Short mmCIF file of C-alpha atoms in Angstrom, two decimals:
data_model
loop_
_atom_site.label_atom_id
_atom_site.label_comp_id
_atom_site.label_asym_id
_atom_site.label_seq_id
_atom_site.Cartn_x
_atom_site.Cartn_y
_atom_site.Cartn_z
CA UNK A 1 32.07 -55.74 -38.49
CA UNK A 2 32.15 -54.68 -34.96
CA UNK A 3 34.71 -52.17 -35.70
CA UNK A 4 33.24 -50.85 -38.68
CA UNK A 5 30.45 -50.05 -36.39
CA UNK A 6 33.07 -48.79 -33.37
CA UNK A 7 34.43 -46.24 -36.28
CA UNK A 8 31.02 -44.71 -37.21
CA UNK A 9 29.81 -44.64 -33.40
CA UNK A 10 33.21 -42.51 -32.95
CA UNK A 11 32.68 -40.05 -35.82
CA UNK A 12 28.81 -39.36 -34.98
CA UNK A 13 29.90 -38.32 -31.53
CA UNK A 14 32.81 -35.97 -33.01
CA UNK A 15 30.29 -34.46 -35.52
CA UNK A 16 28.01 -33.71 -32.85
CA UNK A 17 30.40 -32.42 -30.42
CA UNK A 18 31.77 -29.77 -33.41
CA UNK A 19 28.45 -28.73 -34.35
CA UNK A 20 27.52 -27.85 -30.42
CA UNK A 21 30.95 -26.46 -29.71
CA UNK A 22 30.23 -24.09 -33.13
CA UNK A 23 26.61 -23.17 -31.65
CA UNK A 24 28.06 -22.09 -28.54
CA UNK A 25 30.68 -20.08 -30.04
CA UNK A 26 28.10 -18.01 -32.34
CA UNK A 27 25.88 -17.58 -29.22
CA UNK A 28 28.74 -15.98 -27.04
CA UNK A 29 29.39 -13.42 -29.90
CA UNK A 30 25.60 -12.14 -29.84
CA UNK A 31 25.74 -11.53 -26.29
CA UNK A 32 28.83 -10.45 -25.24
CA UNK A 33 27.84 -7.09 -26.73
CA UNK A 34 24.58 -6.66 -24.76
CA UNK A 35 26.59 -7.10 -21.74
CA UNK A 36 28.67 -4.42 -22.23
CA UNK A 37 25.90 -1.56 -23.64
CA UNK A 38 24.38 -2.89 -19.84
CA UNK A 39 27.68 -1.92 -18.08
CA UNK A 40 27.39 1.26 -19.92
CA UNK A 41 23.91 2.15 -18.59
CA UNK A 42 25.14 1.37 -15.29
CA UNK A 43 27.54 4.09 -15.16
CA UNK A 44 25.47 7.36 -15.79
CA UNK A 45 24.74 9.46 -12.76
CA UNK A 46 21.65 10.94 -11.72
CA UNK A 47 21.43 14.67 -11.03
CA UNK A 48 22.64 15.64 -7.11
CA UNK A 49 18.75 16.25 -5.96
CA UNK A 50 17.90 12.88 -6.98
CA UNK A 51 20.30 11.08 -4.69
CA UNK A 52 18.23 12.47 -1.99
CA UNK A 53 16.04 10.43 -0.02
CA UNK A 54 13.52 13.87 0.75
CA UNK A 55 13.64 16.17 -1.68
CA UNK A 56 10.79 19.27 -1.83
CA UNK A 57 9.87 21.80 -5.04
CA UNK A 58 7.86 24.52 -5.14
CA UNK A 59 4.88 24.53 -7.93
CA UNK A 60 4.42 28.18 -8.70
CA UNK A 61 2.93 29.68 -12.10
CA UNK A 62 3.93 26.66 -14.03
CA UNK A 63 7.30 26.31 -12.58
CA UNK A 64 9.38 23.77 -10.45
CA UNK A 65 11.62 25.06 -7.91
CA UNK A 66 13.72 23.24 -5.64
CA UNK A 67 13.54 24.01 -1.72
CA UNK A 68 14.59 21.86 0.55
CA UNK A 69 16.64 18.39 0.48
CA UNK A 70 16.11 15.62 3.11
CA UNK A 71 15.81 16.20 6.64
CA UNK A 72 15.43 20.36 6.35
CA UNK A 73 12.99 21.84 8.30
CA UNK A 74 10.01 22.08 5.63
CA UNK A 75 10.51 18.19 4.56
CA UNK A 76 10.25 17.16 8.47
CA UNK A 77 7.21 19.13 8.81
CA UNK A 78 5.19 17.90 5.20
CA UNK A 79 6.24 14.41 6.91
CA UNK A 80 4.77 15.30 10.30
CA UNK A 81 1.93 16.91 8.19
CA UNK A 82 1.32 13.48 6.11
CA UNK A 83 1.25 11.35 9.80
CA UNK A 84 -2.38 13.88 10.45
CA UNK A 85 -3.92 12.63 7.78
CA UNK A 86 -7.25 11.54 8.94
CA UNK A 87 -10.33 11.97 6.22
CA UNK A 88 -10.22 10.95 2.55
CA UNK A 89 -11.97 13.60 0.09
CA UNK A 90 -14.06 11.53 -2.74
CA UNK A 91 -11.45 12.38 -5.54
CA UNK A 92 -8.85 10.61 -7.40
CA UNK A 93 -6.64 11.80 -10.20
CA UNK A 94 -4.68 10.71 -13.08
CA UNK A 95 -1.10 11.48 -13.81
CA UNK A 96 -2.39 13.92 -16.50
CA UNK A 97 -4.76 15.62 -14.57
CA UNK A 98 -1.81 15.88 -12.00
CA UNK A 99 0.71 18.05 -14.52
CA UNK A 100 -2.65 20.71 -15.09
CA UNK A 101 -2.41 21.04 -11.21
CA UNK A 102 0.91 21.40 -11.11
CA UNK A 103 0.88 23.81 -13.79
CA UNK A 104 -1.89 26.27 -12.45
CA UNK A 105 -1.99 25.45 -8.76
CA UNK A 106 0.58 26.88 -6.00
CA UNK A 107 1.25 23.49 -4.69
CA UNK A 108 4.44 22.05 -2.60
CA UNK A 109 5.78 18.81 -3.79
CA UNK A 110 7.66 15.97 -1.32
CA UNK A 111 9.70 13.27 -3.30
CA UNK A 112 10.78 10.01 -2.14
CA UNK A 113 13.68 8.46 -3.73
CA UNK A 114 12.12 4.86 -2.98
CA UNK A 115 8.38 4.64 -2.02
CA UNK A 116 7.38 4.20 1.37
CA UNK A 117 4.60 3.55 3.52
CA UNK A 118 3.01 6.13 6.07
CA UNK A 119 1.07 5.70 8.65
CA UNK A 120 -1.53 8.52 8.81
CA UNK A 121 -3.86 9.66 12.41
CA UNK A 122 -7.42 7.57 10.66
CA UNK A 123 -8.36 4.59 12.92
CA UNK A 124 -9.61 1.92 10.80
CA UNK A 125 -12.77 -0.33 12.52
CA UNK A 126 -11.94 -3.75 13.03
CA UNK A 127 -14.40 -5.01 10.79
CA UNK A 128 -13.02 -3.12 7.74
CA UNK A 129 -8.65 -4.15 8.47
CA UNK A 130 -9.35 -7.23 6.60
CA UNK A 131 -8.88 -5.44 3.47
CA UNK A 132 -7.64 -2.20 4.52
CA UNK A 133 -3.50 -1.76 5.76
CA UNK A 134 -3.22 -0.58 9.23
CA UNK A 135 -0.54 -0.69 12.24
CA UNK A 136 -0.94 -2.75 15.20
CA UNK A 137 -3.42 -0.06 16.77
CA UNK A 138 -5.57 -0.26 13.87
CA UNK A 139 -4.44 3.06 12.19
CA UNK A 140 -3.85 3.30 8.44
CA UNK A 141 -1.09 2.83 6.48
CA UNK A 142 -0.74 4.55 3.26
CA UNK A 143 0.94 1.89 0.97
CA UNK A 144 3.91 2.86 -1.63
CA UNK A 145 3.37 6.24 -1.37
CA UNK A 146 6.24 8.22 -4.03
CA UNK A 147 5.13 11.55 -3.52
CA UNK A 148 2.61 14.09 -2.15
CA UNK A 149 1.44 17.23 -3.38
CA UNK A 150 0.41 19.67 -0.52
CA UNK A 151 -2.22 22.38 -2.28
CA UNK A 152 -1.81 26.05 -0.95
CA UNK A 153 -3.90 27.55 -3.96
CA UNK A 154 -6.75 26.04 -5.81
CA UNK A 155 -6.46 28.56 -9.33
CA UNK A 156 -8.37 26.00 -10.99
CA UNK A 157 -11.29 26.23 -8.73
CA UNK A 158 -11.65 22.18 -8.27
CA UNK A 159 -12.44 23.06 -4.44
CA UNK A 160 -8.96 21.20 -3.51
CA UNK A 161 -7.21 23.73 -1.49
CA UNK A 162 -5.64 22.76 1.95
CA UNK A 163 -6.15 19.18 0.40
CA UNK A 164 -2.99 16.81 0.24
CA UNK A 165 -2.44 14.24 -3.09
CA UNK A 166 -0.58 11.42 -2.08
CA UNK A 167 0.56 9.48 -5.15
CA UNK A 168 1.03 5.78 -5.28
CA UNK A 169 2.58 3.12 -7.66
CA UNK A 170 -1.12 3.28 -9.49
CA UNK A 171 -2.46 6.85 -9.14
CA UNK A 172 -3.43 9.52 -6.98
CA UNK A 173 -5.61 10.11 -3.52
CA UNK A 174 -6.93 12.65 -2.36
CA UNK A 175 -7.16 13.49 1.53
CA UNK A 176 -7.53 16.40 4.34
CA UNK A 177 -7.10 16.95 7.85
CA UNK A 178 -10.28 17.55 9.76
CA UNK A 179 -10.70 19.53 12.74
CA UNK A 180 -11.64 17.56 15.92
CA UNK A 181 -15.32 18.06 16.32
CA UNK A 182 -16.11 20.07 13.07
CA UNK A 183 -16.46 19.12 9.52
CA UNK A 184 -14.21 21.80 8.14
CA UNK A 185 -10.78 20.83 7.01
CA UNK A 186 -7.71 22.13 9.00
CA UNK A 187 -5.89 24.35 6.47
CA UNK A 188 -3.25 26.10 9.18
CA UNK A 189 -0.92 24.15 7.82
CA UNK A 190 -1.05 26.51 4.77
CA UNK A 191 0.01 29.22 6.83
CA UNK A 192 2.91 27.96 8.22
CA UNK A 193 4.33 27.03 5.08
CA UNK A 194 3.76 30.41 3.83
CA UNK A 195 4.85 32.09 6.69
CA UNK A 196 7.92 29.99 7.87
CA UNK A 197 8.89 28.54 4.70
CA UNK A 198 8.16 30.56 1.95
CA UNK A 199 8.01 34.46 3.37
CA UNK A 200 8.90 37.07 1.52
CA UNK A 201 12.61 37.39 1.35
CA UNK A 202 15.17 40.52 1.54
CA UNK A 203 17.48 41.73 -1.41
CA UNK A 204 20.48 40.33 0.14
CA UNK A 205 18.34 37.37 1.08
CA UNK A 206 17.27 36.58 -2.42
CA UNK A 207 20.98 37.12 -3.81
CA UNK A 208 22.21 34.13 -1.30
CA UNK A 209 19.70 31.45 -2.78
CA UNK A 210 20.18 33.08 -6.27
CA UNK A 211 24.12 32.20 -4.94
CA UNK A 212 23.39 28.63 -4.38
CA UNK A 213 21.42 27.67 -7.66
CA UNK A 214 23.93 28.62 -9.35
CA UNK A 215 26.57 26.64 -7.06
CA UNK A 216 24.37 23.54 -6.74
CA UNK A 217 23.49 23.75 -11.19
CA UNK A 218 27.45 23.75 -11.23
CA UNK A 219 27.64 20.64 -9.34
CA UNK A 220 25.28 18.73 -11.19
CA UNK A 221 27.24 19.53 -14.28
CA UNK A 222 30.40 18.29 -12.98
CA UNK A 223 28.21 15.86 -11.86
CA UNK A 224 27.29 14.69 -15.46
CA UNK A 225 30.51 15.77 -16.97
CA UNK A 226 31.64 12.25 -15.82
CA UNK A 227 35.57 14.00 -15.46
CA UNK A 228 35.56 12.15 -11.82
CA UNK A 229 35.91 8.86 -12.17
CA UNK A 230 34.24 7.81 -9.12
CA UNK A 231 30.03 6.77 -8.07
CA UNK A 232 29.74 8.86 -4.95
CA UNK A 233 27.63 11.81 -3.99
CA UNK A 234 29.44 14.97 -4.23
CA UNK A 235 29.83 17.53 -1.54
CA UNK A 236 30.61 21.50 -1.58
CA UNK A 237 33.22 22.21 0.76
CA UNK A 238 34.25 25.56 -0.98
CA UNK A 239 32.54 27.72 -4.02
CA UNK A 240 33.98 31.19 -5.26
CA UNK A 241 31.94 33.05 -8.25
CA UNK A 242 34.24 34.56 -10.56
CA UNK A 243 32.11 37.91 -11.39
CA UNK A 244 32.30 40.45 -14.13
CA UNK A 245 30.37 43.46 -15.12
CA UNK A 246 27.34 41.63 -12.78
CA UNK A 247 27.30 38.89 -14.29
CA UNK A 248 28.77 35.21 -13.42
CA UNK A 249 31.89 34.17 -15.39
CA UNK A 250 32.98 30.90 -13.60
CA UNK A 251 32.14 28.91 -10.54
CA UNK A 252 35.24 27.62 -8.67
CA UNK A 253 34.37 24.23 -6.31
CA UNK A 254 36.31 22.29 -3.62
CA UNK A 255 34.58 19.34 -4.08
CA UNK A 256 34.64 15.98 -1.53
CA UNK A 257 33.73 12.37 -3.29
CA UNK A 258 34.22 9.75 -0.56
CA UNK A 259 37.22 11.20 1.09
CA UNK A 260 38.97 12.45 -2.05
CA UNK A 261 38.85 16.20 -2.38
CA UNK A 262 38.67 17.25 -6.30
CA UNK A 263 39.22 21.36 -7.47
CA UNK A 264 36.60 22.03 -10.34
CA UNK A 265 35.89 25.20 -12.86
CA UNK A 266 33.29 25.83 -14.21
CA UNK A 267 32.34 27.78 -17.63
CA UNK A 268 29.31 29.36 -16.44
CA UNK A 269 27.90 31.31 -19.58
CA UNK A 270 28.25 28.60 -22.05
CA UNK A 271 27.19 25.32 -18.60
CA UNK A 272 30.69 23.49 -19.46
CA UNK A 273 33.39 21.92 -17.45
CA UNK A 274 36.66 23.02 -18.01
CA UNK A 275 38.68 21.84 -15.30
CA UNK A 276 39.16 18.86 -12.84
CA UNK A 277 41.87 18.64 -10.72
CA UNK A 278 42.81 16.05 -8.08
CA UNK A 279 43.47 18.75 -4.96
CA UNK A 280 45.14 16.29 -3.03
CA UNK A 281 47.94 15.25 -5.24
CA UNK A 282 48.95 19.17 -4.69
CA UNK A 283 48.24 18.64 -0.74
CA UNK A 284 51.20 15.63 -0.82
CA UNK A 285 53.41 18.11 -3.35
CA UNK A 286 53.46 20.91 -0.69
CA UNK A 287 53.61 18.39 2.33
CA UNK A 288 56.83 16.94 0.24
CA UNK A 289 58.79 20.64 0.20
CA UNK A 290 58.61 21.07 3.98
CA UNK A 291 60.87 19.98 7.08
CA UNK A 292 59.88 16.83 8.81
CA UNK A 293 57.88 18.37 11.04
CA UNK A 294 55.70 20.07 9.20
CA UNK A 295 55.66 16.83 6.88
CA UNK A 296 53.71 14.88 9.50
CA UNK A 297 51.55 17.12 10.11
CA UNK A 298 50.77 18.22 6.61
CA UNK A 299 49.66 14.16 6.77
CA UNK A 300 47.69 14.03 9.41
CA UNK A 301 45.79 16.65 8.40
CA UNK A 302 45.31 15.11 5.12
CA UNK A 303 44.62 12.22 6.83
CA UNK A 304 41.89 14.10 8.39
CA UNK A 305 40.53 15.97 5.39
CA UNK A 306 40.60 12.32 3.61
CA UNK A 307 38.14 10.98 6.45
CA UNK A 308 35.75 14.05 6.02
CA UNK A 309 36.16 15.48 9.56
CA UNK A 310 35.61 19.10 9.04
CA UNK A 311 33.48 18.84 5.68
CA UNK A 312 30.29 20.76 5.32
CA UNK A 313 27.59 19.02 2.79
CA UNK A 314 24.98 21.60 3.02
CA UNK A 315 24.34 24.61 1.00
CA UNK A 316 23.45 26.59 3.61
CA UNK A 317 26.41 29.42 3.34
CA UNK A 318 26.35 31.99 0.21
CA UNK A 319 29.34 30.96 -1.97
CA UNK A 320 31.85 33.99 -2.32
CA UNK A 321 31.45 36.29 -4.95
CA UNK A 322 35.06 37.25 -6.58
CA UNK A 323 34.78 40.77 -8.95
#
C-alpha cells in the first residue's frame, strides 16, 4: 500500500515538473524576439547636430537654420544671456502656439541635448524659497530647462520682442531682462546678435557656409548610411567638392571615428553613399613597401593620426572646391 502511494507521489511530481519545464520553454520563444527588435533600436544613429550638447538655429520666414554647435561664440553668449534673466512677463505658451512663433517670428533657438537647470540674476525673498528653486544666495533656478527661444522680431504683434521663452519638461515661460532702475526691458542683446552674429555676409562669405552645409548634410548621410560599423561621433578632417558646370557632383571626406580614419564619397545630386573605405588599411599598405626606416616612421605617425593628435573637428575652414 505504501508503495502504491510512493509510485503516484513520484509521477505527480514528474507531471508537474514537464508541464512547468513546457511553460517555460513557450515563454522563452515569445520573448526572445522582442529582445532582439530592442537591440535593433539601439543601433540607429542620430543626426551629427544632435550629438551636441549646445546646438543654435536660426527661425527666419518659416525656416530652421543651423548656426552654431556647442561652445561657439553665439551659444556662450545666449547662455550668458539666459544667467540675466531677472523679470518674468505674465505669459505662458503651449507647444502649438510655440511652432506659429517659430513660423512667423525671427527668433534664435538654443538646444540642450539633456535638460538642465539655470540659474538666472532674480533674487527670490526668503519668504517665497519654500516653494520656489533658488541657489544658496537665494537666486533662481530655472528647473529642466530644454530649450530657449530668444525673440528678435515680434511679426505677430503679441508684444514679445526682446522677450526670451524658456521651455521646460511641461511648457513654456516667458521672461525679460529689465534695466536697473527703469521698467523697460533691455533689448541690446538684440543688437549684438544681429550685429556680431548674424551681419550681413560677403559673396565669398556666403559661398564658405553654403561650402559647409553641404559638407556637414554629407556627413550626416554617411552618418545614417550605417556603412561604418562603429557608435562614435564623426569628425571632418578633410572635404573636397567634386564640381561641374557649377554645380556639386560629389563630396569627398577624410573622416575620424574614435581614432580610425575612414575615406567616404558621396553622390551628391541623388544624397547617396557610394563609397567607404578604411584609409588606414592603405596607410599600413604604403608603410609595408618602404625601407625600415621609413617603416617606423610611417607607424608612428599612424600611431599619431590613430590617437587624434593633429585632427580638426570643427567646420570652420571652406572645404575645397575641385572643377
Amino acid at each position: 500500500m505504501m508503495s502504491k502511494k510512493l509510485l503516484f507521489g513520484i509521477l505527480a511530481i514528474s507531471i508537474v515538473a514537464i508541464a512547468g519545464w513546457y511553460l517555460l520553454s513557450s515563454q522563452t520563444e515569445v520573448v526572445t524576439p522582442e529582445h532582439h527588435e530592442t537591440e535593433e533600436s539601439e543601433t540607429s544613429l542620430p543626426p551629427a547636430w544632435q550629438l551636441m550638447t549646445e546646438s543654435v538655429f536660426l527661425w527666419e520666414n518659416g525656416k530652421e537654420k543651423f548656426l552654431a554647435g556647442q561652445n561657439s561664440d553665439l551659444s556662450n553668449f545666449l547662455l550668458q544671456t539666459l544667467h540675466k534673466l531677472n523679470l518674468q512677463a505674465r505669459c505662458a505658451f503651449g507647444e502649438e502656439h510655440i511652432q506659429e512663433i517659430k513660423q512667423n517670428d525671427k527668433v534664435i533657438e538654443l538646444r540642450f541635448r539633456h535638460p538642465r537647470n539655470i540659474t538666472i540674476s532674480q533674487w527670490v525673498k526668503p519668504e517665497e524659497r519654500y516653494h520656489i528653486p533658488t541657489d544658496e544666495k537665494g537666486y533662481r533656478i530655472l528647473e529642466n530647462v530644454k530649450n530657449a527661444l530668444f525673440i528678435l522680431e515680434d511679426n505677430l504683434d503679441e508684444g514679445l520682442e526682446g522677450h526670451i521663452l524658456v521651455g521646460h519638461m511641461t511648457g513654456y515661460s516667458c521672461w525679460a531682462i529689465q534695466q536697473e532702475g527703469s521698467k523697460e526691458i533691455d533689448k541690446t542683446w538684440i543688437d549684438e546678435i544681429n550685429k556680431i552674429f548674424l551681419k550681413p555676409q560677403l559673396a565669398e562669405e556666403r559661398l564658405n557656409v553654403e561650402e559647409e552645409e553641404i559638407v556637414r548634410e554629407a556627413v550626416e548621410l554617411v552618418w545614417k548610411s550605417g556603412k561604418i560599423p562603429y557608435k562614435c561621433p564623426l569628425k571632418v578632417l578633410e572635404s573636397d567638392l567634386a564640381v561641374e558646370n557649377e554645380e556639386v557632383k560629389e563630396v569627398h571626406l577624410t573622416l575620424d571615428c574614435g581614432g580610425k580614419i575612414f575615406k567616404a564619397k558621396v553622390d551628391w545630386q541623388n544624397k547617396k553613399v557610394i563609397l567607404i573605405e578604411n584609409a588606414q588599411r592603405e596607410l599600413f599598405a604604403s608603410v609595408l613597401t618602404h625601407s625600415d626606416k621609413r617603416r617606423i616612421c610611417g607607424l608612428l605617425s599612424l600611431a599619431k593620426i590613430s590617437q587624434g593628435e593633429h585632427i580638426s573637428a570643427k567646420f570652420g575652414s571652406a572645404a575645397k572646391r575641385r572643377v
